[in-house]
Amino acid sequence: FTKLDYTGNEVIFNEDGDYETTKELKGDDSYSHILPSVHVRYSITPQANLRASFTRSLSRPNYYNLVPYEIILREDEEIARGNPTLKATTASNFDLMAEYYMQGIGILSGGAFYKALNDIIYITQLEEKSGPYEGYEVEQPVNGGKATLLGFEVNWQQQFTFLPGFLGGFGIYANYTYTDSKTKAKRLE
């Protein structure tokens, strides 16, 4: 469970770019999430494993983005604004991995993953639709729909203990990861 209370400021600069006034702004929010996870490991042999998992996770917004602030620049007709109603980005994660432990110190592994994200956060620029600053350009963080991420990776890590002398202290760590992502943003008005 998360409960938040914010205090920020509206800071106004006049048409010449000089400081004009400050007014206090307040905001609050609360939310809760259930984040289950399931991890399964199956030993094919003493050196080889299969692993699978499903997890739910979240990423909270940056604190600065949550503060109910406004910086109004009349000279440039621009507003920078926080968003105390931002939701945390949530993800459902699916992972499948195979690993093989080699003699000595070494592992060869490979796996695939898929992540489905909701309420992704990004910074947008919109036009103020009404009020004393109608027509000003507003920059503000918003929740923007869904995204998916899928990919795979392979790893090879090995200490070359079979080499003679000081060469036995060398090793290798190699990794290749491929990812592909797609975003479906909400249309903001």
JSON list of C-alpha atoms in Angstrom, two decimals, residues 30-106:
[
{"chain": "A", "resi": 30, "resn": "SER", "atom": "CA", "xyz": [-2.82, 6.33, -2.67]},
{"chain": "A", "resi": 31, "resn": "TYR", "atom": "CA", "xyz": [-2.72, 2.93, -4.30]},
{"chain": "A", "resi": 32, "resn": "SER", "atom": "CA", "xyz": [-1.97, -0.70, -3.58]},
{"chain": "A", "resi": 33, "resn": "HIS", "atom": "CA", "xyz": [-0.84, -3.62, -5.70]},
{"chain": "A", "resi": 34, "resn": "ILE", "atom": "CA", "xyz": [-0.63, -7.36, -5.23]},
{"chain": "A", "resi": 35, "resn": "LEU", "atom": "CA", "xyz": [2.63, -8.60, -6.77]},
{"chain": "A", "resi": 36, "resn": "PRO", "atom": "CA", "xyz": [2.64, -12.42, -6.95]},
{"chain": "A", "resi": 37, "resn": "SER", "atom": "CA", "xyz": [5.51, -14.44, -8.35]},
{"chain": "A", "resi": 38, "resn": "VAL", "atom": "CA", "xyz": [6.09, -18.09, -9.21]},
{"chain": "A", "resi": 39, "resn": "HIS", "atom": "CA", "xyz": [9.55, -19.57, -9.85]},
{"chain": "A", "resi": 40, "resn": "VAL", "atom": "CA", "xyz": [10.12, -23.15, -10.99]},
{"chain": "A", "resi": 41, "resn": "ARG", "atom": "CA", "xyz": [13.43, -24.96, -11.47]},
{"chain": "A", "resi": 42, "resn": "TYR", "atom": "CA", "xyz": [13.77, -28.41, -12.99]},
{"chain": "A", "resi": 43, "resn": "SER", "atom": "CA", "xyz": [17.11, -30.27, -12.89]},
{"chain": "A", "resi": 44, "resn": "ILE", "atom": "CA", "xyz": [17.60, -32.23, -16.10]},
{"chain": "A", "resi": 45, "resn": "THR", "atom": "CA", "xyz": [21.01, -33.46, -14.89]},
{"chain": "A", "resi": 46, "resn": "PRO", "atom": "CA", "xyz": [23.28, -32.32, -12.03]},
{"chain": "A", "resi": 47, "resn": "GLN", "atom": "CA", "xyz": [24.85, -29.82, -14.50]},
{"chain": "A", "resi": 48, "resn": "ALA", "atom": "CA", "xyz": [21.73, -28.72, -16.42]},
{"chain": "A", "resi": 49, "resn": "ASN", "atom": "CA", "xyz": [18.64, -26.81, -15.27]},
{"chain": "A", "resi": 50, "resn": "LEU", "atom": "CA", "xyz": [15.50, -25.35, -16.75]},
{"chain": "A", "resi": 51, "resn": "ARG", "atom": "CA", "xyz": [14.00, -22.33, -15.01]},
{"chain": "A", "resi": 52, "resn": "ALA", "atom": "CA", "xyz": [10.64, -20.65, -15.57]},
{"chain": "A", "resi": 53, "resn": "SER", "atom": "CA", "xyz": [9.04, -17.75, -13.78]},
{"chain": "A", "resi": 54, "resn": "PHE", "atom": "CA", "xyz": [6.06, -15.46, -13.75]},
{"chain": "A", "resi": 55, "resn": "THR", "atom": "CA", "xyz": [6.29, -12.23, -11.76]},
{"chain": "A", "resi": 56, "resn": "ARG", "atom": "CA", "xyz": [4.27, -9.07, -11.31]},
{"chain": "A", "resi": 57, "resn": "SER", "atom": "CA", "xyz": [6.27, -5.93, -10.65]},
{"chain": "A", "resi": 58, "resn": "LEU", "atom": "CA", "xyz": [5.90, -2.18, -10.57]},
{"chain": "A", "resi": 59, "resn": "SER", "atom": "CA", "xyz": [7.97, 0.90, -11.18]},
{"chain": "A", "resi": 60, "resn": "ARG", "atom": "CA", "xyz": [6.94, 3.97, -9.25]},
{"chain": "A", "resi": 61, "resn": "PRO", "atom": "CA", "xyz": [7.07, 7.40, -10.91]},
{"chain": "A", "resi": 62, "resn": "ASN", "atom": "CA", "xyz": [10.03, 9.67, -10.19]},
{"chain": "A", "resi": 63, "resn": "TYR", "atom": "CA", "xyz": [9.23, 11.71, -7.10]},
{"chain": "A", "resi": 64, "resn": "TYR", "atom": "CA", "xyz": [9.84, 15.01, -8.91]},
{"chain": "A", "resi": 65, "resn": "ASN", "atom": "CA", "xyz": [7.22, 14.11, -11.55]},
{"chain": "A", "resi": 66, "resn": "LEU", "atom": "CA", "xyz": [4.61, 13.56, -8.78]},
{"chain": "A", "resi": 67, "resn": "VAL", "atom": "CA", "xyz": [5.02, 16.95, -7.11]},
{"chain": "A", "resi": 68, "resn": "PRO", "atom": "CA", "xyz": [2.12, 19.32, -7.97]},
{"chain": "A", "resi": 69, "resn": "TYR", "atom": "CA", "xyz": [4.32, 22.11, -9.29]},
{"chain": "A", "resi": 70, "resn": "GLU", "atom": "CA", "xyz": [3.83, 24.59, -12.12]},
{"chain": "A", "resi": 71, "resn": "ILE", "atom": "CA", "xyz": [6.41, 26.86, -13.66]},
{"chain": "A", "resi": 72, "resn": "ILE", "atom": "CA", "xyz": [4.65, 29.40, -15.86]},
{"chain": "A", "resi": 73, "resn": "LEU", "atom": "CA", "xyz": [6.80, 31.34, -18.33]},
{"chain": "A", "resi": 74, "resn": "ARG", "atom": "CA", "xyz": [4.59, 34.06, -19.81]},
{"chain": "A", "resi": 75, "resn": "GLU", "atom": "CA", "xyz": [7.44, 35.37, -21.96]},
{"chain": "A", "resi": 76, "resn": "ASP", "atom": "CA", "xyz": [7.69, 32.03, -23.83]},
{"chain": "A", "resi": 77, "resn": "GLU", "atom": "CA", "xyz": [4.04, 30.97, -23.29]},
{"chain": "A", "resi": 78, "resn": "GLU", "atom": "CA", "xyz": [5.21, 27.71, -21.71]},
{"chain": "A", "resi": 79, "resn": "ILE", "atom": "CA", "xyz": [4.21, 25.75, -18.61]},
{"chain": "A", "resi": 80, "resn": "ALA", "atom": "CA", "xyz": [6.15, 22.94, -16.92]},
{"chain": "A", "resi": 81, "resn": "ARG", "atom": "CA", "xyz": [3.81, 20.95, -14.69]},
{"chain": "A", "resi": 82, "resn": "GLY", "atom": "CA", "xyz": [4.08, 17.99, -12.31]},
{"chain": "A", "resi": 83, "resn": "ASN", "atom": "CA", "xyz": [1.41, 15.29, -12.13]},
{"chain": "A", "resi": 84, "resn": "PRO", "atom": "CA", "xyz": [0.39, 14.04, -8.65]},
{"chain": "A", "resi": 85, "resn": "THR", "atom": "CA", "xyz": [-2.09, 11.59, -10.24]},
{"chain": "A", "resi": 86, "resn": "LEU", "atom": "CA", "xyz": [0.58, 9.53, -12.04]},
{"chain": "A", "resi": 87, "resn": "LYS", "atom": "CA", "xyz": [0.09, 5.80, -11.55]},
{"chain": "A", "resi": 88, "resn": "ALA", "atom": "CA", "xyz": [2.92, 3.33, -11.09]},
{"chain": "A", "resi": 89, "resn": "THR", "atom": "CA", "xyz": [3.85, 1.37, -14.21]},
{"chain": "A", "resi": 90, "resn": "THR", "atom": "CA", "xyz": [3.00, -2.32, -13.68]},
{"chain": "A", "resi": 91, "resn": "ALA", "atom": "CA", "xyz": [4.43, -5.30, -15.52]},
{"chain": "A", "resi": 92, "resn": "SER", "atom": "CA", "xyz": [3.61, -8.98, -15.98]},
{"chain": "A", "resi": 93, "resn": "ASN", "atom": "CA", "xyz": [6.89, -10.80, -16.66]},
{"chain": "A", "resi": 94, "resn": "PHE", "atom": "CA", "xyz": [7.39, -14.26, -18.16]},
{"chain": "A", "resi": 95, "resn": "ASP", "atom": "CA", "xyz": [10.89, -15.79, -18.26]},
{"chain": "A", "resi": 96, "resn": "LEU", "atom": "CA", "xyz": [12.22, -19.16, -19.44]},
{"chain": "A", "resi": 97, "resn": "MET", "atom": "CA", "xyz": [15.90, -20.09, -19.11]},
{"chain": "A", "resi": 98, "resn": "ALA", "atom": "CA", "xyz": [18.15, -23.09, -19.64]},
{"chain": "A", "resi": 99, "resn": "GLU", "atom": "CA", "xyz": [21.60, -23.31, -18.06]},
{"chain": "A", "resi": 100, "resn": "TYR", "atom": "CA", "xyz": [24.48, -25.74, -18.22]},
{"chain": "A", "resi": 101, "resn": "TYR", "atom": "CA", "xyz": [27.30, -25.69, -15.65]},
{"chain": "A", "resi": 102, "resn": "MET", "atom": "CA", "xyz": [30.62, -26.77, -17.15]},
{"chain": "A", "resi": 103, "resn": "GLN", "atom": "CA", "xyz": [33.45, -28.52, -15.29]},
{"chain": "A", "resi": 104, "resn": "GLY", "atom": "CA", "xyz": [35.66, -26.10, -13.46]},
{"chain": "A", "resi": 105, "resn": "ILE", "atom": "CA", "xyz": [34.19, -22.64, -13.29]},
{"chain": "A", "resi": 106, "resn": "GLY", "atom": "CA", "xyz": [31.84, -22.03, -16.21]}
]
